[in-house]
XYZ file of C-alpha atoms in Angstrom:
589
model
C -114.514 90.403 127.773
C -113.341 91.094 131.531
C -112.950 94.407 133.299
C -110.355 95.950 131.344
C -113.231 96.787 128.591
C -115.510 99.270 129.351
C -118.557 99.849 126.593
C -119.623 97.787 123.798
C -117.875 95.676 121.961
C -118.517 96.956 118.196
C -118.411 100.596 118.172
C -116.674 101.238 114.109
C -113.856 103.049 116.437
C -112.999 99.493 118.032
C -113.982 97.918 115.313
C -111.607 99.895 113.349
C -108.656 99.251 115.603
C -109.568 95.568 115.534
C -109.469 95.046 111.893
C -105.736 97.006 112.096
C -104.766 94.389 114.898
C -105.961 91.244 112.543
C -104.022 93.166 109.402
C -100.876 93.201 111.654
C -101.016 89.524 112.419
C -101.784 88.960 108.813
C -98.394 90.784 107.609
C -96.641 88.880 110.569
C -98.275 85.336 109.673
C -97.007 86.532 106.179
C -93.695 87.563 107.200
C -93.151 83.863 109.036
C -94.121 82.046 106.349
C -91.828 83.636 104.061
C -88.751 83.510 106.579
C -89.749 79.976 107.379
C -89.780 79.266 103.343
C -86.241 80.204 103.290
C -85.261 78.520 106.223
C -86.391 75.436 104.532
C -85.100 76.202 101.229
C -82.502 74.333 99.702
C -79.802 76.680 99.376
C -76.303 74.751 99.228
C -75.874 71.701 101.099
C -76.124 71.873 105.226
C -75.943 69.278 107.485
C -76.739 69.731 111.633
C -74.035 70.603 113.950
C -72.448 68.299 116.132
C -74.569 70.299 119.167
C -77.838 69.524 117.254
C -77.028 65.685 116.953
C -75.960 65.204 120.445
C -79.037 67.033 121.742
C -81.362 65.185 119.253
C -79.647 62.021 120.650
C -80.300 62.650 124.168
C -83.609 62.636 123.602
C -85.391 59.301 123.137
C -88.259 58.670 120.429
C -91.006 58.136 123.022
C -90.129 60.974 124.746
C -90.043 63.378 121.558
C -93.525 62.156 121.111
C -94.823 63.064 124.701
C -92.924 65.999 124.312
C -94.535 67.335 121.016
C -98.052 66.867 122.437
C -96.965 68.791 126.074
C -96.338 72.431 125.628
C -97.062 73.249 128.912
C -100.198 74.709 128.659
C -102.104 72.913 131.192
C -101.865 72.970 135.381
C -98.767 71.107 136.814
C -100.561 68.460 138.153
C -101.822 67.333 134.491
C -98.471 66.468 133.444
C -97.466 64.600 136.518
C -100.782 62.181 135.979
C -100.544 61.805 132.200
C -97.674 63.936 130.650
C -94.102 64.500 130.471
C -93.630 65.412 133.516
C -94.272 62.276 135.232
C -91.868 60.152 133.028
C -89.540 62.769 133.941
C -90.480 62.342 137.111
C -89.546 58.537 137.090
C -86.142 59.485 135.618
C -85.199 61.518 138.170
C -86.079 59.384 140.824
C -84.827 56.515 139.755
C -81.214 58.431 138.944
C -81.380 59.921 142.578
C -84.106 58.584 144.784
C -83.439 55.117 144.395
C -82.689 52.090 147.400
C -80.188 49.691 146.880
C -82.292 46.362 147.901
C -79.597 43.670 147.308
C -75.827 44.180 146.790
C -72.346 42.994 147.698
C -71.579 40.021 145.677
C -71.616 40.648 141.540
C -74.745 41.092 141.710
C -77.326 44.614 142.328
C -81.151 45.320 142.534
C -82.124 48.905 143.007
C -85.660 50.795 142.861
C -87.159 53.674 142.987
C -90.950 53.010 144.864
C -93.182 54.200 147.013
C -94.017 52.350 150.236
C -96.615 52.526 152.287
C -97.677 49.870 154.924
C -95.162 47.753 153.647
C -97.081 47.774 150.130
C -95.489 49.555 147.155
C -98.144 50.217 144.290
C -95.685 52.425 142.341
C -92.557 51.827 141.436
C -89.166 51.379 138.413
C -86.808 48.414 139.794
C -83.470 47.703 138.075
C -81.076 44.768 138.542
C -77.897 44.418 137.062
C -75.788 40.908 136.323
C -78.984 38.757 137.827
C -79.801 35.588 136.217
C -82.316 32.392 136.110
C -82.015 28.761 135.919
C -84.402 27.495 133.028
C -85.199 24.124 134.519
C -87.345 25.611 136.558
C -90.207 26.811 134.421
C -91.386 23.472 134.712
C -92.637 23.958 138.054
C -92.832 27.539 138.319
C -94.316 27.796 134.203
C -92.401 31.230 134.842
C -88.712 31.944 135.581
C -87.202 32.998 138.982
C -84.245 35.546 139.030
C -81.224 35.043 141.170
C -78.413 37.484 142.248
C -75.228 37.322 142.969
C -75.599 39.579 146.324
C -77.626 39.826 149.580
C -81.184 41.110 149.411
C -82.254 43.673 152.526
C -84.551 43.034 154.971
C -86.457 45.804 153.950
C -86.599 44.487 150.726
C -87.829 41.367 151.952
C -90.866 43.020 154.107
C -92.085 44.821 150.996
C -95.289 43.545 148.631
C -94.801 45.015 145.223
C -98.357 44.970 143.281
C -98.513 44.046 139.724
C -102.424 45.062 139.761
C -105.650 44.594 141.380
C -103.653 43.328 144.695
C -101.562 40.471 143.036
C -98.387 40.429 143.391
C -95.349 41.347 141.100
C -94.258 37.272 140.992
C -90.750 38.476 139.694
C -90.085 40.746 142.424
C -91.776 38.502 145.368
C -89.373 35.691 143.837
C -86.272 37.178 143.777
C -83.666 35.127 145.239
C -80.441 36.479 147.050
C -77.468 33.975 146.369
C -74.728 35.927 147.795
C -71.257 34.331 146.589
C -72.713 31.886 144.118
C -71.384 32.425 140.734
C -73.457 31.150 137.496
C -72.267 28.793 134.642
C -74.010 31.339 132.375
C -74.864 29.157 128.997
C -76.125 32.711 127.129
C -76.047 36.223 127.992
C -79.051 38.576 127.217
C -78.632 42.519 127.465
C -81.149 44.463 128.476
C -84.622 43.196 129.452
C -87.916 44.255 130.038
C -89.340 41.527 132.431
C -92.900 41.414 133.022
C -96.717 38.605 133.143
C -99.380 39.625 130.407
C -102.521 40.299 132.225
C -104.331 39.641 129.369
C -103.054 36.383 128.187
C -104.567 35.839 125.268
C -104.947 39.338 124.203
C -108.586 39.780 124.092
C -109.409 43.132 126.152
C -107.875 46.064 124.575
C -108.670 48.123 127.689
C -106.827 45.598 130.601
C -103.442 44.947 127.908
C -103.004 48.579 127.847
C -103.041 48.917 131.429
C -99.408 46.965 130.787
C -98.941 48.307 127.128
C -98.800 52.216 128.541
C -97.151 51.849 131.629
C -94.088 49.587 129.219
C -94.473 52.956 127.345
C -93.828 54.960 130.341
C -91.185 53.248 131.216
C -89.125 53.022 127.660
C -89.537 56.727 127.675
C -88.079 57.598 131.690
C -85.213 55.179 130.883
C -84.486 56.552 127.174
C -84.981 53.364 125.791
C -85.608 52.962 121.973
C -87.830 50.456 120.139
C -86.037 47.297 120.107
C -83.385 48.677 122.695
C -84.657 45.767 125.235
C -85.917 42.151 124.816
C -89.526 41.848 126.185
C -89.554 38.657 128.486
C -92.651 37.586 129.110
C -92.289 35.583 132.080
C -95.511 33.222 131.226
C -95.774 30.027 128.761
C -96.339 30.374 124.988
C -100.247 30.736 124.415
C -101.797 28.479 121.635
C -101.814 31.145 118.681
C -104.937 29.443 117.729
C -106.695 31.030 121.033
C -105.191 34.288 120.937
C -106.363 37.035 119.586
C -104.422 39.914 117.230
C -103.694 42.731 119.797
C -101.369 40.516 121.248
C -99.056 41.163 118.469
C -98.895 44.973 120.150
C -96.009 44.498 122.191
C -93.456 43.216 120.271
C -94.488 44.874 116.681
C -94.622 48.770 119.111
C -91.906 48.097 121.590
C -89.525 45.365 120.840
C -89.444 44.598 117.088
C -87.988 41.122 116.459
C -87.225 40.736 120.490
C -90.124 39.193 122.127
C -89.355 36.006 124.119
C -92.042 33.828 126.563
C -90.399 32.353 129.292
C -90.783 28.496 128.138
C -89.166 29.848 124.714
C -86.694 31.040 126.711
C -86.261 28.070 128.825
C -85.985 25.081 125.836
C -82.153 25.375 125.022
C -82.175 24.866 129.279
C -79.271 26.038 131.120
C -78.661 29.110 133.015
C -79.488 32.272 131.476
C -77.843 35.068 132.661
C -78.737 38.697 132.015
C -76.372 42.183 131.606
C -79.499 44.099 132.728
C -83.516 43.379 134.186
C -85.509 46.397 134.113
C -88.669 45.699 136.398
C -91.324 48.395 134.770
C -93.946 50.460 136.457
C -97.016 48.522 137.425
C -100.069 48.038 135.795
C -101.455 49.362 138.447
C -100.320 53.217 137.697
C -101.588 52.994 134.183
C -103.114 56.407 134.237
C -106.301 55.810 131.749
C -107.971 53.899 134.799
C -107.751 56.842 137.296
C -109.904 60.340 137.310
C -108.954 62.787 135.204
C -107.628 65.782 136.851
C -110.582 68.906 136.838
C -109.035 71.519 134.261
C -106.182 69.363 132.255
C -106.785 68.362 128.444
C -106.078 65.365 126.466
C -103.171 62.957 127.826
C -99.270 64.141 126.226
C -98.577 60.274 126.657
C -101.697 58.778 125.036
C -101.373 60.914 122.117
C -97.434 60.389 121.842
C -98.679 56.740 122.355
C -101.267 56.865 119.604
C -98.676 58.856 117.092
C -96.425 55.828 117.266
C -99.274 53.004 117.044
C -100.256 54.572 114.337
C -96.849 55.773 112.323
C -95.687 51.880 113.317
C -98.926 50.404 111.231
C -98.685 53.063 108.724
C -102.252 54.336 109.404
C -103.145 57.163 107.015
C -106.838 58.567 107.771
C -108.810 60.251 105.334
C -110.079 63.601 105.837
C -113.947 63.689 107.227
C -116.167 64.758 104.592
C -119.109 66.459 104.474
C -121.355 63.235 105.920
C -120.274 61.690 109.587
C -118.511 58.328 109.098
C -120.657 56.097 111.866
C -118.714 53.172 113.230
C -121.265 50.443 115.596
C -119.509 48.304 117.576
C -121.268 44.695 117.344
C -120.076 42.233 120.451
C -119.664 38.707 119.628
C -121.048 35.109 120.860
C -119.708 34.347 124.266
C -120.449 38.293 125.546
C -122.249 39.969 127.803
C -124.545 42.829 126.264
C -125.661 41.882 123.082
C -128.023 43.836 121.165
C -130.591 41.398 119.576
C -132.218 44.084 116.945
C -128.967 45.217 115.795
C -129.647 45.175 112.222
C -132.861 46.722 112.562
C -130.830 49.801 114.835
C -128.207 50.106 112.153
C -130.625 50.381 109.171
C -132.471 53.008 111.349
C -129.479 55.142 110.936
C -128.604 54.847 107.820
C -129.193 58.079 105.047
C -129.772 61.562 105.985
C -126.151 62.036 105.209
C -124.803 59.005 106.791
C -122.097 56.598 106.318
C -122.995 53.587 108.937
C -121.226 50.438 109.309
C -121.408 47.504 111.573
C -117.895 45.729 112.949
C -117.131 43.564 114.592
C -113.363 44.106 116.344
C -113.140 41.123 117.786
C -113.089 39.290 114.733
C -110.659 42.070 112.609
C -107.153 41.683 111.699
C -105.391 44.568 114.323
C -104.745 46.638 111.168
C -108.446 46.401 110.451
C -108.861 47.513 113.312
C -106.766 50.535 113.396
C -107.887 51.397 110.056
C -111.503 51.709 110.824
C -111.442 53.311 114.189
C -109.052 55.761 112.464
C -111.452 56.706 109.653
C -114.450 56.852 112.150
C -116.204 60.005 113.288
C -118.708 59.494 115.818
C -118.159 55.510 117.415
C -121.019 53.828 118.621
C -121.461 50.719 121.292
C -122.852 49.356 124.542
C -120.132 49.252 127.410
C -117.217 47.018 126.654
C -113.504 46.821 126.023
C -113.683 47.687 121.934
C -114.304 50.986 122.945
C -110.405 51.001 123.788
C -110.113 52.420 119.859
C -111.883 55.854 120.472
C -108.089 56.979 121.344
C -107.829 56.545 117.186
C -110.641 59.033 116.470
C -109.565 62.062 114.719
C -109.751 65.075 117.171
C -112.839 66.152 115.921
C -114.710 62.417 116.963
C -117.202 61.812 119.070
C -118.117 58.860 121.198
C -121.890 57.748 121.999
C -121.837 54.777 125.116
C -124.517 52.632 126.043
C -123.805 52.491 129.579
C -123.971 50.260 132.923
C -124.930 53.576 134.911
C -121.883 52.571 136.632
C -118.701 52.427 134.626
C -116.545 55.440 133.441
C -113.651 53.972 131.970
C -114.597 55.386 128.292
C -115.521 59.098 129.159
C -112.410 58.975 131.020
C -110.393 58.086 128.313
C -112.365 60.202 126.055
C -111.007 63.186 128.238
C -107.790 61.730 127.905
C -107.662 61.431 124.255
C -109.262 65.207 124.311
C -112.825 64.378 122.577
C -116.340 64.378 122.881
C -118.203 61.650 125.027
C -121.637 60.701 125.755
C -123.366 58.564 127.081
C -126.603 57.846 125.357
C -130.107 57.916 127.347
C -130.677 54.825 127.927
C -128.823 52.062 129.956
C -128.211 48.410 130.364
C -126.643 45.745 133.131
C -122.613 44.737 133.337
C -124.191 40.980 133.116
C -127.123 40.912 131.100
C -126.989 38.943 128.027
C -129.181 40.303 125.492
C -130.590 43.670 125.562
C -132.865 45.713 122.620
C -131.657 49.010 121.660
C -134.174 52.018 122.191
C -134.114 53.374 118.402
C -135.963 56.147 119.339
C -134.036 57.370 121.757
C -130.504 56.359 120.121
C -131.900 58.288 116.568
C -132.576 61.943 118.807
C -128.721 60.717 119.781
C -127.261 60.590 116.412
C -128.843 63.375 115.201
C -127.346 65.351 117.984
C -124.520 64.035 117.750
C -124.062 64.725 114.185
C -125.418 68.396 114.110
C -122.002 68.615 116.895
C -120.154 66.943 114.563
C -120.836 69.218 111.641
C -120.075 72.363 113.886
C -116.486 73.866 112.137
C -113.685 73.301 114.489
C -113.169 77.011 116.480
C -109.301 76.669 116.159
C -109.778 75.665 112.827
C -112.200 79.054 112.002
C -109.345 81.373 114.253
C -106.430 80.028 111.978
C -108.547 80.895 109.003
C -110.099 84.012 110.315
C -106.775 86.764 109.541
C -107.410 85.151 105.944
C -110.822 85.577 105.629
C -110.671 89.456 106.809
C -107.997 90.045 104.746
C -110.396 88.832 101.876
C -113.003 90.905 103.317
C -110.375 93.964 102.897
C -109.193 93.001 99.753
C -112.951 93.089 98.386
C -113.713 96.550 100.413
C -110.523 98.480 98.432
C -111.597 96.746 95.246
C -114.829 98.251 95.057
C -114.033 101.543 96.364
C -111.404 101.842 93.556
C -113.657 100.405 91.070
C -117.322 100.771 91.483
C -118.103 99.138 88.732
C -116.761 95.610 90.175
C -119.471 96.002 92.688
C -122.219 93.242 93.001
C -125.469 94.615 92.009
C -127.246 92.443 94.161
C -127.831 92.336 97.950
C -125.690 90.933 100.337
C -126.798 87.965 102.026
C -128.803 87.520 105.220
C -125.893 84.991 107.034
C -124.949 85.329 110.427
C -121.085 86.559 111.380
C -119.030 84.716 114.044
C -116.662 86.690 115.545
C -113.525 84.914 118.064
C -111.553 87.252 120.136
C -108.593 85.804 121.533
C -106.116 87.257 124.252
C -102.400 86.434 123.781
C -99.500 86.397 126.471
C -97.203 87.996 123.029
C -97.817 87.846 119.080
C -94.452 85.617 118.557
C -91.518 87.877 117.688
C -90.041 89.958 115.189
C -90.933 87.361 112.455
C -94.009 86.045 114.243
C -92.856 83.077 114.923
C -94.700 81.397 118.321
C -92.778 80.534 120.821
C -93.342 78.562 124.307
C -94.687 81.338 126.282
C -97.019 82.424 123.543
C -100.411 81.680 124.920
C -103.847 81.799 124.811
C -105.526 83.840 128.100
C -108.723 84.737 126.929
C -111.236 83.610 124.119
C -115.136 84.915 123.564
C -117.434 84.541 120.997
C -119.939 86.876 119.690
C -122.160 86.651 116.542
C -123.781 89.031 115.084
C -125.987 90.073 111.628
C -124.559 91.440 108.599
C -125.123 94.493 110.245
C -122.847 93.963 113.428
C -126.340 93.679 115.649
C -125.599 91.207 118.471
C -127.249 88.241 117.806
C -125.667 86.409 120.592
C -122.892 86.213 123.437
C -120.425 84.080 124.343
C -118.892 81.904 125.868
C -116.635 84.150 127.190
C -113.401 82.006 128.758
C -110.494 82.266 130.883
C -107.890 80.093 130.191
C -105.214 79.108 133.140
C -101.716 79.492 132.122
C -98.902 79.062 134.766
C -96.814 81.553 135.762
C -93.766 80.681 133.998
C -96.109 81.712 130.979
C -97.190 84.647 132.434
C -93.538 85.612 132.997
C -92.773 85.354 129.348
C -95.221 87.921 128.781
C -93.976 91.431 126.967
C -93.936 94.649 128.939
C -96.623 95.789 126.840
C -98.742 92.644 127.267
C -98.119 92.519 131.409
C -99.349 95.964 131.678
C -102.288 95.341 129.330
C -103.207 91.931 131.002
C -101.947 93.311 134.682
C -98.919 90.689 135.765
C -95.857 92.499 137.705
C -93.251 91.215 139.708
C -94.199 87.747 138.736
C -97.935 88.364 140.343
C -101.261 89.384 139.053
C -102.498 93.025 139.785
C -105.859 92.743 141.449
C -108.988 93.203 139.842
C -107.449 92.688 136.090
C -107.299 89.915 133.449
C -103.764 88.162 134.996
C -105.224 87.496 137.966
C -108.628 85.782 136.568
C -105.986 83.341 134.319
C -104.024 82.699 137.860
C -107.549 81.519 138.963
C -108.940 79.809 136.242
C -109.686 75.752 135.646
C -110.446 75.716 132.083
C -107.717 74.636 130.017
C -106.660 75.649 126.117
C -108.534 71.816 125.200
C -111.192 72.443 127.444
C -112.179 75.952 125.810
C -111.805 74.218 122.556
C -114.718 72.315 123.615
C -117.242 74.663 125.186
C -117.085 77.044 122.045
């Protein structure tokens, strides 16, 4: 470990004191399960306070779900890229930052946004009492929004991107109509106003672009599931054409209140609306940007996932003791098509192996979801079905052929918090057929595999207080009665031993609260003898200082944190300076 430890790390004096510490957090583990079984128990009928429902109520189901997966573990500026804090962020600005772009009549549009050059690539518009005239989807094959007020020249000088430099057509259509009051035929509530860039549905990677910035911006305006009406200001697509992820929106966000502008449009008339809510852009959808050096998996994609998969009732099944091997196939009209693809696939097969070929494209979406769920190490050349690796259980791996130019799936691997790779060998964006290098892809999956098999380290620490107290258990027994003791030798296996730093051990009941952390973790493993075998990793985890802070008197001494700073030269100051975060030493040990 760091300087604080002088000498080695197994003398039976620290070893002794160790086993005392792990019999302490035993008793306290014990302790909180036992006050936690009460808690839960039964006894006489209780219902939550009026303080718990209004707080619970505050708090919308999106957000719960970005919250649970964002405990503040990682740097600041991992939160504001892909966790709470940025649709916080939103809410806040939008509440107090925002410009008033067209008012004075009965009529508003407000947004927050950030301009530069006249260009705004992120922003949350609002407008309130607008409306459209139907007859004009005819020309338009969209609808236009009027106001009853009188739009800023500022407003006017401003290009709001949808994506990829087009334009936000709702925005750059707005009319002013300042005095002019509609012959409303219907009145909608709230709506969610916005152009499918995938029209059809086919690329799971460009409809999410949309699908998590909508989710985004449900959760910064506190919106529930079937709060708004998605208007999807295009024409109807043939269903025939379209394929099943374009059921997403409405079955995830808007249950039963999906409209397409020409639906919209047939009774004719003018349409008026209590409420437009312009959401963020495509174009901030953070799965297409870097990942920031030191943050972990993505609060919002996993809060995203959750619900995808709670919505479709999606129940994996455990891993077992062989690696489930999903290979994506890609279909007629692609680029990148492997033409010895059932040769590759029975060259994987046994040695422990479940493989299976799919095809997504031509899957029900619950098919879909089902089999990227139950998949442990996913398999394909670059393309858009890769999308479903945010499914994989935690412990999944992902093996890309690659263009040798594209990212987008480690990225989102690092996102969803799991293992990515691209394999050694590589293959054009636009060539059509391609033959997969079996030798090279088998030395792949082999690797991959051995990974795969490797037990989970938080998995071994939760079990580890259980396993010594076993280990005591057994010790006492045999001292006491000699006679219980195996008569034959002990095995020759290797011992893995994790020592982990904490900001505090929870409190009086050890229960864990927000501030206790994870500083330090190092591995060791030794012989049934306690020889060192091997060392390390030995990691640092960054925690922020509001962590730190939290810290017991006992623990900022120890760890040397006073006054809200790190003492030089001692294990506070190292976290204060570390990149690695809790995911990221998951990973390296």
């Amino acid at each position: 470990m760091k300087k604080r430890r002088r000498g080695k790390l197994f003398p039976w004096t620290r070893v002794n004191l160790r086993y005392r510490c792990v019999v302490a957090s035993v008793l306290v583990l014990g302790m909180w399960t036992a006050v936690y079984t009460l808690r839960d128990a039964p006894i006489g009928p209780r219902s939550e306070s009026a303080a718990e429902v209004r707080q619970r109520a505050l708090v919308s189901l999106f957000e719960r779900h970005i919250a649970r997966y964002d405990d503040g573990g990682q740097p600041q500026d991992c939160g504001l890229l892909a966790g709470l804090s940025r649709v916080e962020k939103y809410r806040r600005a939008f509440l107090n930052s925002f410009k008033v772009y067209c008012d004075g009549g009965g009529s508003e549009l407000r947004c927050y946004d950030k301009t530069k050059g006249g260009v705004a690539r992120n922003y949350l518009c609002e407008g309130r009492s607008l409306y459209t005239h139907t007859e004009e989807v005819q020309e338009l094959t969209r609808l236009r929004f009027y106001g009853d007020c009188c739009a800023s020249e500022a407003f006017r000088e401003i290009k709001f991107i949808d994506c990829e430099e087009k334009k936000n057509k709702q925005l750059a259509e707005f009319r002013d109509a300042l005095g002019v009051q509609p012959d409303c035929s219907r009145t909608l509530g709230t709506v969610v106003v916005f152009r499918t860039r995938e029209t059809l549905g086919r690329n799971p990677w460009h409809s999410h672009e949309e699908i998590l910035t909508l989710f985004m911006t449900m959760a910064a305006l506190e919106l529930e599931p079937g709060d708004a009406t998605l208007l999807i200001n295009r024409p109807k697509p043939d269903a025939r054409k379209t394929f099943p992820l374009l059921g997403i929106y409405e079955t995830l966000l808007a249950p039963g209140k999906t409209v397409y502008a020409d639906e919209l449009a047939k009774a004719g008339g003018t349409v008026c609306f209590d409420r437009v809510i312009f959401p963020v852009p495509p174009e901030q959808a953070f799965h297409t940007k870097l990942p920031l050096e030191g943050c972990g998996r993505s609060p919002i994609l996993m809060a995203y996932r959750q619900h995808l998969m709670e919505v479709y009732r999606i129940a994996p099944t455990p891993p077992s003791g062989e690696p489930r091997i999903t290979v994506i196939s890609r279909g007629t009209g692609f680029n990148r098509r492997a033409v010895n693809e059932a040769e590759m696939v029975k060259s994987l097969q046994g040695q422990g192996r479940r493989v299976q070929l799919v095809k997504f494209g031509e899957m029900k979406l619950l098919q879909q979801l089902e089999v990227a769920a139950n998949t442990d190490i996913l398999l394909g050349v670059h393309g858009a079905a890769l999308w479903w690796l945010v499914l994989l259980p935690d412990c999944g791996r992902v093996l890309e052929l690659g263009t040798g130019a594209d990212g987008h799936y480690r990225n989102l691997a690092t996102f969803r918090g799991i293992s990515h790779t691209f394999l050694d060998q590589r293959v054009g964006h636009t060539t059509r057929e391609f033959e997969w290098d079996l030798k090279r892809l088998g030395a792949s999956i082999v690797e991959a595999s051995s990974k795969w098999h490797k037990f989970p380290v938080w998995s071994f620490v939760q079990l580890l207080p259980f396993v010594v107290l076993w280990r005591f258990v057994r010790k006492w027994t045999r001292e006491l009665f000699p006679s219980m003791a195996p008569r034959t030798k002990t095995n020759n296996g290797v011992l893995l031993w994790v020592d982990c730093e904490m900001t505090n051990l929870g409190d009086a009941y050890g229960v864990l609260g927000e501030t206790d952390r994870l500083l330090e973790v190092a591995l060791i493993v030794t012989d049934k003898d306690l020889n060192v075998l091997h060392e390390g990793p030995d990691l640092v985890i960054h925690q922020p200082n509001e962590v730190l802070n939290g810290m017991n008197d006992w623990c900022r001494k120890q760890f040397g944190w006073e006054n809200g700073q790190p003492v030089p030269g001692l294990l506070g100051e190292e976290v204060v300076k570390s990149t690695i975060s809790e995911g990221e030493a998951d990973r390296q040990l």
